[in-house]
Coordinates of C-alpha atoms and ligand atoms in Angstrom, one line a residue:
X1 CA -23.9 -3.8 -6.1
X2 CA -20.6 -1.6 -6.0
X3 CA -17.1 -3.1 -7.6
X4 CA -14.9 0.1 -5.8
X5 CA -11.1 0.4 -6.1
X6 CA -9.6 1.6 -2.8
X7 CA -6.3 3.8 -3.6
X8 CA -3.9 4.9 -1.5
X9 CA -3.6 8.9 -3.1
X10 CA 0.2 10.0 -1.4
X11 CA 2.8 7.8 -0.9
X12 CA 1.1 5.0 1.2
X13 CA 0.3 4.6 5.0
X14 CA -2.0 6.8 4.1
X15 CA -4.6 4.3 6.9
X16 CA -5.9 2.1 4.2
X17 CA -6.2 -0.7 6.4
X18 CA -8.3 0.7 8.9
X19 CA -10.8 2.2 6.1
X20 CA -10.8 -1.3 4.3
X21 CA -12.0 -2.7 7.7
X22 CA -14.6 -0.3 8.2
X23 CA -16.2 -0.3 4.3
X24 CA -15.4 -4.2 4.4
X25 CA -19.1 -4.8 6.5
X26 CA -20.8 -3.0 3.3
X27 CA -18.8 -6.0 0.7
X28 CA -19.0 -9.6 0.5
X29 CA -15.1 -10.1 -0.9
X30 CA -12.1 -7.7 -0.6
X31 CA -9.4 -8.2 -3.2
X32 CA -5.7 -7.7 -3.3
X33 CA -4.5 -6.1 -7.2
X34 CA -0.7 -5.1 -6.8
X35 CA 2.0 -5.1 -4.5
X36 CA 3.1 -8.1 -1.7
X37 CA 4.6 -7.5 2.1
X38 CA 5.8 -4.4 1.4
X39 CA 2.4 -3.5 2.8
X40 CA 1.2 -3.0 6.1
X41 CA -1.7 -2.3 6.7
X42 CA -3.0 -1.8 10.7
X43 CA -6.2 -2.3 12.1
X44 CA -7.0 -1.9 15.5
X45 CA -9.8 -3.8 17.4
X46 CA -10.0 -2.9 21.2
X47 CA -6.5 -3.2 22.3
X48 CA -5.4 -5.6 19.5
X49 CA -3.5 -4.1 16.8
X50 CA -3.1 -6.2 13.5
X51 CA -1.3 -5.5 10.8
X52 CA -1.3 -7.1 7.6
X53 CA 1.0 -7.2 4.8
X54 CA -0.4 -9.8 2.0
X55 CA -3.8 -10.9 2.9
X56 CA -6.6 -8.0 2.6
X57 CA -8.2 -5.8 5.7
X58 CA -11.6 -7.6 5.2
X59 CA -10.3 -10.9 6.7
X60 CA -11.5 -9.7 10.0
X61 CA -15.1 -9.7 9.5
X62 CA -16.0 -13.1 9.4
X63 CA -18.6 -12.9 6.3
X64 CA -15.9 -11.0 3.6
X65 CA -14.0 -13.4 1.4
X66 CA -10.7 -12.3 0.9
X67 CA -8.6 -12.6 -2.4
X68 CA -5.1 -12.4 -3.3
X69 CA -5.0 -11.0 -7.0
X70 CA -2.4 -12.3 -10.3
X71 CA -1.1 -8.7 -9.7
X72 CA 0.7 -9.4 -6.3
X73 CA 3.7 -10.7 -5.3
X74 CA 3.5 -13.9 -3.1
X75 CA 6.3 -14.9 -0.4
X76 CA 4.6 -17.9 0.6
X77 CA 7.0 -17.8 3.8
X78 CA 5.3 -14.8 4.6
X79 CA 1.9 -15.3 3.4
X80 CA 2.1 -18.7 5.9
X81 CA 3.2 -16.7 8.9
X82 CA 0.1 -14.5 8.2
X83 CA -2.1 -17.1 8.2
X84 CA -0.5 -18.5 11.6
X85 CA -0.9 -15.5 13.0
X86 CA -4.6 -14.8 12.4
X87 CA -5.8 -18.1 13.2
X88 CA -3.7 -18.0 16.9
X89 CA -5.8 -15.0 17.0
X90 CA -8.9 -16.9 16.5
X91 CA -9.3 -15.9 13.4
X92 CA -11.4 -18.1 10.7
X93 CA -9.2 -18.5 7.4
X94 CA -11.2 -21.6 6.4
X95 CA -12.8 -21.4 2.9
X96 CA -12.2 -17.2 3.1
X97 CA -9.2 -17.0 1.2
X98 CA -8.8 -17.3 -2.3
X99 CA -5.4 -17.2 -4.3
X100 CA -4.8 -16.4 -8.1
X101 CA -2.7 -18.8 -10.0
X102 CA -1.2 -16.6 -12.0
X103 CA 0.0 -14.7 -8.5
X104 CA 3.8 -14.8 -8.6
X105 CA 6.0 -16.2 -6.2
X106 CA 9.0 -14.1 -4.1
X107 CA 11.9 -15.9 -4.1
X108 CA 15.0 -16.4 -2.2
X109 CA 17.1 -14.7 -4.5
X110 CA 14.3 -11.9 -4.9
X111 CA 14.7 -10.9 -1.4
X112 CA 19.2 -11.3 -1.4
X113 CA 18.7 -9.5 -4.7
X114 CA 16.5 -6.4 -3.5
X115 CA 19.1 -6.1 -0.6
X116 CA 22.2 -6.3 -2.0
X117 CA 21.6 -4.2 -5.2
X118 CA 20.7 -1.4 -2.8
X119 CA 23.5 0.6 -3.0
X120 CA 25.1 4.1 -4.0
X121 CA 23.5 7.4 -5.0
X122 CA 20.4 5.7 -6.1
X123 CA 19.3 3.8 -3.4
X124 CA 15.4 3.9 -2.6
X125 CA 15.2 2.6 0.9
X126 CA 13.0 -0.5 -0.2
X127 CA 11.5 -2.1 2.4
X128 CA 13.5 -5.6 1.6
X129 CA 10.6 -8.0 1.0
X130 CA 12.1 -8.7 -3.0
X131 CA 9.4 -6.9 -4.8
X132 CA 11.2 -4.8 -7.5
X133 CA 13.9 -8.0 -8.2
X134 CA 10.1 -10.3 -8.6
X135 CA 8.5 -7.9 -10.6
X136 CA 11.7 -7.9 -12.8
X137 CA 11.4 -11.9 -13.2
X138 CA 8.0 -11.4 -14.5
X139 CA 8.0 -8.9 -17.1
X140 CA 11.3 -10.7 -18.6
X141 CA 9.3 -13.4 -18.3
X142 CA 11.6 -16.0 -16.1
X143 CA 9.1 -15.5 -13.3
X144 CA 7.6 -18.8 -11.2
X145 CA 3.7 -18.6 -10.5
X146 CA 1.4 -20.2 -7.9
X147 CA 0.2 -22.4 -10.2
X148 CA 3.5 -23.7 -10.9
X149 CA 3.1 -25.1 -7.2
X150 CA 0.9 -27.6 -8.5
X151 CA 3.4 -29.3 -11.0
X152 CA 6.7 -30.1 -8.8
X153 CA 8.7 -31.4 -12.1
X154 CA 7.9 -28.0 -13.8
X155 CA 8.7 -26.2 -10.4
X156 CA 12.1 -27.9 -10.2
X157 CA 13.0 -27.1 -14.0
X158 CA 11.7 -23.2 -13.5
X159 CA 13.8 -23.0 -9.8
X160 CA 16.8 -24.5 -11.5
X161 CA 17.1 -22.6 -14.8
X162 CA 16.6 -19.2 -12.4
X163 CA 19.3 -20.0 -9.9
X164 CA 21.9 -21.2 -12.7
X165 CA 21.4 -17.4 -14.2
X166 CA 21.3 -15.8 -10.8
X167 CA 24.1 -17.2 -8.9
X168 CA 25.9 -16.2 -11.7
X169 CA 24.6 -12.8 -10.9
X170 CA 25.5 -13.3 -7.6
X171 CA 28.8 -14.4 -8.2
X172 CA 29.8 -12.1 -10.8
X173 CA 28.3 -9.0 -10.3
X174 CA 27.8 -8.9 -6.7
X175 CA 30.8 -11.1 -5.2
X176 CA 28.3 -13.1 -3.2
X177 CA 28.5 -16.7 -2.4
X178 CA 25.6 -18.6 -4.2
X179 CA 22.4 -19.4 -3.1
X180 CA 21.6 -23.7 -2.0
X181 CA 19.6 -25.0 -5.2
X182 CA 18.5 -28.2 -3.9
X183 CA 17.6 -26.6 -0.1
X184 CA 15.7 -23.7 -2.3
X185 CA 14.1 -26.9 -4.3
X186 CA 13.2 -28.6 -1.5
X187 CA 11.2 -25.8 0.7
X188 CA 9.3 -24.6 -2.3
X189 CA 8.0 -28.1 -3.5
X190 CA 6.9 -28.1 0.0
X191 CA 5.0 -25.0 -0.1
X192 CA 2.3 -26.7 -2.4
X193 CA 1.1 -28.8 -0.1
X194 CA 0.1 -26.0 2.7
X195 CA -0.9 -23.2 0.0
X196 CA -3.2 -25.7 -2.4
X197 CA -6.1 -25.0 -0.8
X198 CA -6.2 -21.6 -1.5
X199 CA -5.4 -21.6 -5.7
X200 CA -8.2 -20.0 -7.6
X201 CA -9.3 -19.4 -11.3
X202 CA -9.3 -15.4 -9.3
X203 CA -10.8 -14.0 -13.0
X204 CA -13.4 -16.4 -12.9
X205 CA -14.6 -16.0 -9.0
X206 CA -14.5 -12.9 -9.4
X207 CA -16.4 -12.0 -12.4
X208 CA -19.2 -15.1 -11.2
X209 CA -19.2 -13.1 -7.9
X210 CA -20.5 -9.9 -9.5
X211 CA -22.9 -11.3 -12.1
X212 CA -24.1 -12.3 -8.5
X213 CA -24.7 -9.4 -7.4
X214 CA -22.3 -9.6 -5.0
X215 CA -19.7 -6.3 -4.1
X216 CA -15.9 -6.1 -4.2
X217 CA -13.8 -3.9 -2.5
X218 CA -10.6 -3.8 -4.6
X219 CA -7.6 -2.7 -1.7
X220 CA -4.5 -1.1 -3.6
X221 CA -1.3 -1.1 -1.1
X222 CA 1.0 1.7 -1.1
X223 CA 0.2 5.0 -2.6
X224 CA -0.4 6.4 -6.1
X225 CA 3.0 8.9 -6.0
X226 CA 4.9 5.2 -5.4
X227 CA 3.2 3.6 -8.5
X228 CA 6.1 2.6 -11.0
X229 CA 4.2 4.9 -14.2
X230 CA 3.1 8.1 -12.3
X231 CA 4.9 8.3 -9.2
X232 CA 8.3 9.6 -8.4
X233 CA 10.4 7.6 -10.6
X234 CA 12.3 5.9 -9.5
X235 CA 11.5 6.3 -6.2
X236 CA 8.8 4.2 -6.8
X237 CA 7.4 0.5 -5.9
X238 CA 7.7 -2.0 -9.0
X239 CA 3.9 -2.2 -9.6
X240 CA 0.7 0.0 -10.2
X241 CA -1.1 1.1 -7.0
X242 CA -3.1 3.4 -8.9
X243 CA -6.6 2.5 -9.9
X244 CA -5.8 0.9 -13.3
X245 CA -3.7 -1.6 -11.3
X246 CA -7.2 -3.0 -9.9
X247 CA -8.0 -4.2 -13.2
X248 CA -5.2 -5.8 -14.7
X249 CA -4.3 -7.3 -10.8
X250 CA -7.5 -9.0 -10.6
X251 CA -9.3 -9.9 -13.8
X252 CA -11.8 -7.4 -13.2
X253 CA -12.9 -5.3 -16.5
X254 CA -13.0 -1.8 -16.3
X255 CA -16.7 -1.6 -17.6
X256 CA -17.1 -3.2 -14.3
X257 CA -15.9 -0.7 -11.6
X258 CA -18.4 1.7 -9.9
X259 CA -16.1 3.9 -8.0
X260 CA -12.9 4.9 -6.7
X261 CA -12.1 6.2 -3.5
X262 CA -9.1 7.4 -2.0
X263 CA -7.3 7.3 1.6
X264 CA -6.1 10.9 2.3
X265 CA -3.8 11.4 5.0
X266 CA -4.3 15.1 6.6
X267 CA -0.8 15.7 6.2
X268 CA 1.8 13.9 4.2
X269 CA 4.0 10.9 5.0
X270 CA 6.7 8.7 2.8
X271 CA 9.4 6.3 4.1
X272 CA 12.2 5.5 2.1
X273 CA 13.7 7.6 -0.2
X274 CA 12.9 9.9 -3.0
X275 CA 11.4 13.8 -3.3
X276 CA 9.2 15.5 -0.9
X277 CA 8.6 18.8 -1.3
X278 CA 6.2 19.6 2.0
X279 CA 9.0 17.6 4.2
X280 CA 9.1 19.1 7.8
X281 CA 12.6 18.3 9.2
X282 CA 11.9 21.0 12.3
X283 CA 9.7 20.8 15.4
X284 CA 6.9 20.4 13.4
X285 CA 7.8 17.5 11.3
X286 CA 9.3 15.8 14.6
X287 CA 5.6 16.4 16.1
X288 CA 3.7 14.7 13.1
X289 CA 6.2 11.5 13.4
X290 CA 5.5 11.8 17.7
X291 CA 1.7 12.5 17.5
X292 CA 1.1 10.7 14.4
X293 CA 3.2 7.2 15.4
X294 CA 4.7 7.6 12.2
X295 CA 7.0 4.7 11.9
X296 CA 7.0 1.9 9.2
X297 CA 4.0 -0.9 9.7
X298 CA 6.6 -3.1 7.5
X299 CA 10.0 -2.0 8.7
X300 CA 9.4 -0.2 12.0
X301 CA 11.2 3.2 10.0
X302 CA 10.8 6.7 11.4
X303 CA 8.0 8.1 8.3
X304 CA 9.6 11.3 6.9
X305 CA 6.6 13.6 7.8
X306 CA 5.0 16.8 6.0
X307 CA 2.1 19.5 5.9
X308 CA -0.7 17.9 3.4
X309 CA 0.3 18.7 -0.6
X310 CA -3.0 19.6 -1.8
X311 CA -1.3 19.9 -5.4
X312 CA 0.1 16.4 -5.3
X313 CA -3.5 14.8 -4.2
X314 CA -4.8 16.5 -6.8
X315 CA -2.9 15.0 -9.2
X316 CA -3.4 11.7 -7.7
X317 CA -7.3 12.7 -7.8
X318 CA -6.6 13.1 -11.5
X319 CA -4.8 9.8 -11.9
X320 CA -6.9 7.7 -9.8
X321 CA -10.5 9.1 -10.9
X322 CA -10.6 9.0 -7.3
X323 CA -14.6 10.3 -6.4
X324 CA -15.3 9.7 -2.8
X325 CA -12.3 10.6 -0.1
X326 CA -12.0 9.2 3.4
X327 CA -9.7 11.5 5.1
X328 CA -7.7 10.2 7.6
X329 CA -5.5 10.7 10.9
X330 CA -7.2 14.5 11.1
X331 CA -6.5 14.3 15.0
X332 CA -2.8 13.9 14.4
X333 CA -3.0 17.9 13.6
X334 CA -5.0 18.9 17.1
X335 CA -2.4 20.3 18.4
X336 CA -0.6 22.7 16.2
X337 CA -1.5 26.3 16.3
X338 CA -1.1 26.8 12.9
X339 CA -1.5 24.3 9.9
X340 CA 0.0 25.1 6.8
X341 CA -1.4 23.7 3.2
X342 CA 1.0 23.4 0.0
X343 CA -1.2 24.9 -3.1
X344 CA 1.4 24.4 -5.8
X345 CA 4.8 24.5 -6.4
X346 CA 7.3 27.2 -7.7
X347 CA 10.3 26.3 -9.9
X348 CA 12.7 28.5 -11.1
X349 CA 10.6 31.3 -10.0
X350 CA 7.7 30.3 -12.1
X351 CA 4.5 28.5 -10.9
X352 CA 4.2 25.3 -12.3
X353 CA 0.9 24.2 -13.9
X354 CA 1.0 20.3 -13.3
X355 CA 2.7 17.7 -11.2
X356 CA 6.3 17.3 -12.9
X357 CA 7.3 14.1 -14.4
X358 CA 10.9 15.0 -13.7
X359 CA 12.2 13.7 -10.2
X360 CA 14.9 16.3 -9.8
X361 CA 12.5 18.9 -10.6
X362 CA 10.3 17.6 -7.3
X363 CA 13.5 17.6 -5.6
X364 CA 13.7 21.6 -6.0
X365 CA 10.8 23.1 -6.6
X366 CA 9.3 25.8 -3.5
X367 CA 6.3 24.7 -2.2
X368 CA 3.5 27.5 -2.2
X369 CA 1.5 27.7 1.3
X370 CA -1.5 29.1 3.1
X371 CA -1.4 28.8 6.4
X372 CA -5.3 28.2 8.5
X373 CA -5.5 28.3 11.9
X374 CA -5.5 25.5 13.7
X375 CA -8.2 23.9 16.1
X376 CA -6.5 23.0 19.2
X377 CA -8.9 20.8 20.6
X378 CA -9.4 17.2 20.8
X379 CA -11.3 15.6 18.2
X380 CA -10.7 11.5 18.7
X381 CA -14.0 11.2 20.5
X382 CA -16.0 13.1 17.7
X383 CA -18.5 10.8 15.5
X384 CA -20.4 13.8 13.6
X385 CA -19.4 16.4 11.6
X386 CA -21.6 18.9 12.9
X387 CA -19.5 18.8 16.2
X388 CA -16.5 18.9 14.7
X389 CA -14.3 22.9 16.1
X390 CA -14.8 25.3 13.1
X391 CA -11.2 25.7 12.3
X392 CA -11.5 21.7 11.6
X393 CA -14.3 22.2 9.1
X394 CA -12.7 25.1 7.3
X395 CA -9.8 22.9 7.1
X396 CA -11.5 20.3 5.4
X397 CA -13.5 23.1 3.4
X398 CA -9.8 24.6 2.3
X399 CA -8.4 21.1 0.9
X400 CA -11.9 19.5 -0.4
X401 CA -11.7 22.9 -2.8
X402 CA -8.3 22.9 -3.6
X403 CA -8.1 19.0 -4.4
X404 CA -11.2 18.9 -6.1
X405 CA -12.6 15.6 -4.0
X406 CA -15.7 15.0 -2.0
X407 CA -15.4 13.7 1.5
X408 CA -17.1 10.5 2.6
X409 CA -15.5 9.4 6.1
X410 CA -13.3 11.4 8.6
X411 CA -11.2 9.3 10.6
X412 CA -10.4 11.2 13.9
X413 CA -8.5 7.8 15.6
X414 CA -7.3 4.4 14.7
X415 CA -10.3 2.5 16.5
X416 CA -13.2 1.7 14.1
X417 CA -15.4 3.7 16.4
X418 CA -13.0 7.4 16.1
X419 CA -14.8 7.1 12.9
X420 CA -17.1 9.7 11.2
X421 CA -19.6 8.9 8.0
X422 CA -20.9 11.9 6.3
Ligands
GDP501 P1 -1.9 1.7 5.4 O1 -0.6 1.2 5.0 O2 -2.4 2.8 4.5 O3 -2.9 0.7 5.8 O4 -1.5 2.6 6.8 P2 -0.6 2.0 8.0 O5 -1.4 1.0 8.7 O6 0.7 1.7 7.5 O7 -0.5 3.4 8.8 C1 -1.5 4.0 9.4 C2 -1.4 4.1 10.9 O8 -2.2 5.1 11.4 C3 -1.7 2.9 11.6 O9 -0.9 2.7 12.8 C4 -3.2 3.1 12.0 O10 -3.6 2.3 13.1 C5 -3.2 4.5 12.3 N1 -4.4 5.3 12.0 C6 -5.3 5.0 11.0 N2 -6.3 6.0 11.0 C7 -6.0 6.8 12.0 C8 -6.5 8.1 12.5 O11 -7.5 8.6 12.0 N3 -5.9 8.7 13.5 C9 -4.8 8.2 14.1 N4 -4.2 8.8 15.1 N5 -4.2 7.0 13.7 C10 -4.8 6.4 12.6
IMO502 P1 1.5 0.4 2.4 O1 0.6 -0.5 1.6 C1 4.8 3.2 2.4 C2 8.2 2.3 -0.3 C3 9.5 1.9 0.3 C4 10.4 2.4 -0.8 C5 9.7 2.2 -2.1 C6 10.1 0.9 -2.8 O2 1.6 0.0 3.8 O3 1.0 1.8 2.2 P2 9.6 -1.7 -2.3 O4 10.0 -2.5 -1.2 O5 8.2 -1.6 -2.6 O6 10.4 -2.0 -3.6 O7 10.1 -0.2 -1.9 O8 8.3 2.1 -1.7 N1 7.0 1.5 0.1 C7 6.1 1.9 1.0 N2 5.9 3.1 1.7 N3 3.8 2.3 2.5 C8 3.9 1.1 1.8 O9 2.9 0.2 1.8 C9 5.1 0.9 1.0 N4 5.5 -0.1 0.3 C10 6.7 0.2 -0.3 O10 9.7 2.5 1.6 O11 10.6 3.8 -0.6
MG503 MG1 1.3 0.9 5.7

């Protein structure tokens, strides 16, 4: 019986949907913690690409259960199109998807919010989908829950008393017209009647599930260095990717959790704004977007790309008590003739001895590399390590040592198959 967190250990789209998908056959339920449709998550079957954005990776193997934790954000809009979208693809939703009521909702104004307050020096390139403006509602405590979908006189009251405040808002701060109550009224009393079916006592399923016997994969979205406490504030998400997040998004103890294991890009990738101190804005970095497809699963972006930062995955090992590592998109670097690896970063002309807190600092310090020679030789079709090239294996010997991680999968292609177990 395993209970194992999945983490994202950079800055997200680090390929944890198409690892969730493979370690999904080995767990009866896979559980969202943190997070809403920011995330996208791809998994590709034959010549089908899916990607996901609220419901977990395991909902296509037809025996995993698949749970929505308290600790995401819901846009029901969204989550509806989802389930549209699966089931046109013959997919089985039926009696496979559990909800927590204590889930909030995304609202209108979360989503006009999140856009308009997006301006000036500090913008972080969000992705839109009203998850810092939702998170905001719910730790000052004006936030609307699932469960408040099942009483439609408390609904109204909660949708009223939050519009009265925010169209003020909206008015006063931001010079924009005011949002419809009674059309915002009206499509979310309807919403109860198509998500019912899927509201869950999550804590309670959860816990029963394990005194079962049963396993739980526990799939974080985004990446540990966009978690709102140890990432790079505040270029950050508004919730905790990081493993603690699994806990307090689910309802799952911490005396319950067996492992943790983390999705390591072979190279780096953020989208949005914020520091990034391995950025490649050359040939190189313009050759990781090209061979890597490195635009947004969420927003269709160009990913700001970068050699792998063995000193920030540490960190994130740190963070995370990450123990078992699938590394992922190694095939993306087949073609360079040299690969470089940040080992730690200068500042001021000193060496610095852990991550900084400070993101200015990030923004300046000098990354410190060793460059390995690349393999140059394709590796997609590879499914042992034994016949991986050597300059492959002492690349993965050279950041296994400096991160401090053990490896568990290599992922040499998007296809479940361009995977390799070790
Ligand atoms: P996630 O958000 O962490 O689930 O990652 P995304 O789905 O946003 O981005 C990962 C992208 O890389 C997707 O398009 C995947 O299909 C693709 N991918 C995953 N693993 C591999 C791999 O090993 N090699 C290559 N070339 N692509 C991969
Ligand atoms: P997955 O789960 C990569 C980034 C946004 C922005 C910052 C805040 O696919 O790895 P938000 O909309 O969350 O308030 O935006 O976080 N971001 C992601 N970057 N992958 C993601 O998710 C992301 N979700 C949010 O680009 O910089
Ligand atoms: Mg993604």
């Amino acid at each position: 019986m395993s209970v194992s967190v999945l983490v994202g250990s950079q800055w997200g789209d680090e390929g944890k949907g198409k690892i969730v998908d493979i370690l999904s056959n080995r767990y009866e339920i896979v559980a969202r913690y943190q997070g809403g449709a920011n995330a996208g998550h791809t998994i590709q079957i034959g010549d089908q690409q899916f990607i996901l954005h609220l419901i977990p990776s395991g909902i296509l193997r037809e025996n995993v259960i698949c749970v929505i934790g308290n600790g995401v954000v819901v846009d029901p809009q969204a989550l509806l199109n989802e389930i549209k979208f699966l089931e046109d693809h013959d997919i089985n939703i039926k009696g496979r998807l559990f909800i927590s009521q204590n889930a909030h909702l995304i609202m209108p104004y979360h989503k006009l919010l999140d856009s308009i307050s997006e301006k000036g020096s500090q913008k972080i390139g969000t992705t839109g989908r009203g998850i810092g403006p939702c998170y905001i509602d719910k730790y000052a405590r004006k936030g609307i829950k699932i469960v408040d979908l099942l009483n439609k006189n408390e609904l109204e009251k909660k949708i009223r008393r939050n519009l009265e405040e925010k169209n003020n808002l909206l008015r006063k701060v931001y010079d924009h017209e005011e949002l419809d109550v009674e059309k915002i009224i009206k499509e979310y009393l309807a919403f109860d009647e198509a998500i019912d079916q899927y509201i869950t006592d999550v804590p309670e399923y959860l816990n029963n599930a394990i005194s079962e016997g049963k396993s739980v994969l526990l799939e974080g979205a985004q990446g540990a260095l966009l978690d709102v406490d140890y990432g790079t504030y505040p270029y950050v998400t508004s919730s905790n990717p990081t493993s603690g997040g699994a806990c307090t998004g689910t309802g799952i103890p911490p005396t319950k959790i067996t492992d943790v294991i983390g999705i390591v890009k072979a190279y780096t990738t953020r989208v949005g704004n914020g520091p990034f101190p391995t950025e490649l804005t050359d040939d190189s970095g313009e050759n990781l977007r090209k061979w890597g497809a490195e635009f947004g699963a969420t927003t269709g972006r160009p990913r700001r790309c970068g050699w792998f930062d063995a000193f920030l995955v540490k960190y994130s090992c740190m963070i995370n008590g990450i123990s078992k590592v699938a590394i992922t998109k190694l095939d993306v670097l087949s073609n360079f003739d040299e690969i470089k690896v940040c080992t730690g970063y200068e500042y001021n002309g000193k060496k610095l001895k852990s991550f900084p807190a400070d993101a200015c600092i990030l923004e300046n310090v000098k990354p410190i590399y060793v460059a390995l020679k690349g393999w140059k030789k394709d590796i997609t079709n590879i499914t042992s390590f034994e016949d991986l090239p050597a300059e492959t294996k002492e690349y993965l010997t050279f950041i296994t040592e400096q991160c401090g991680f053990e490896i568990s999968i290599i992922s040499v292609g998007p296809r479940r198959k361009q995977t390799i177990e070790l």
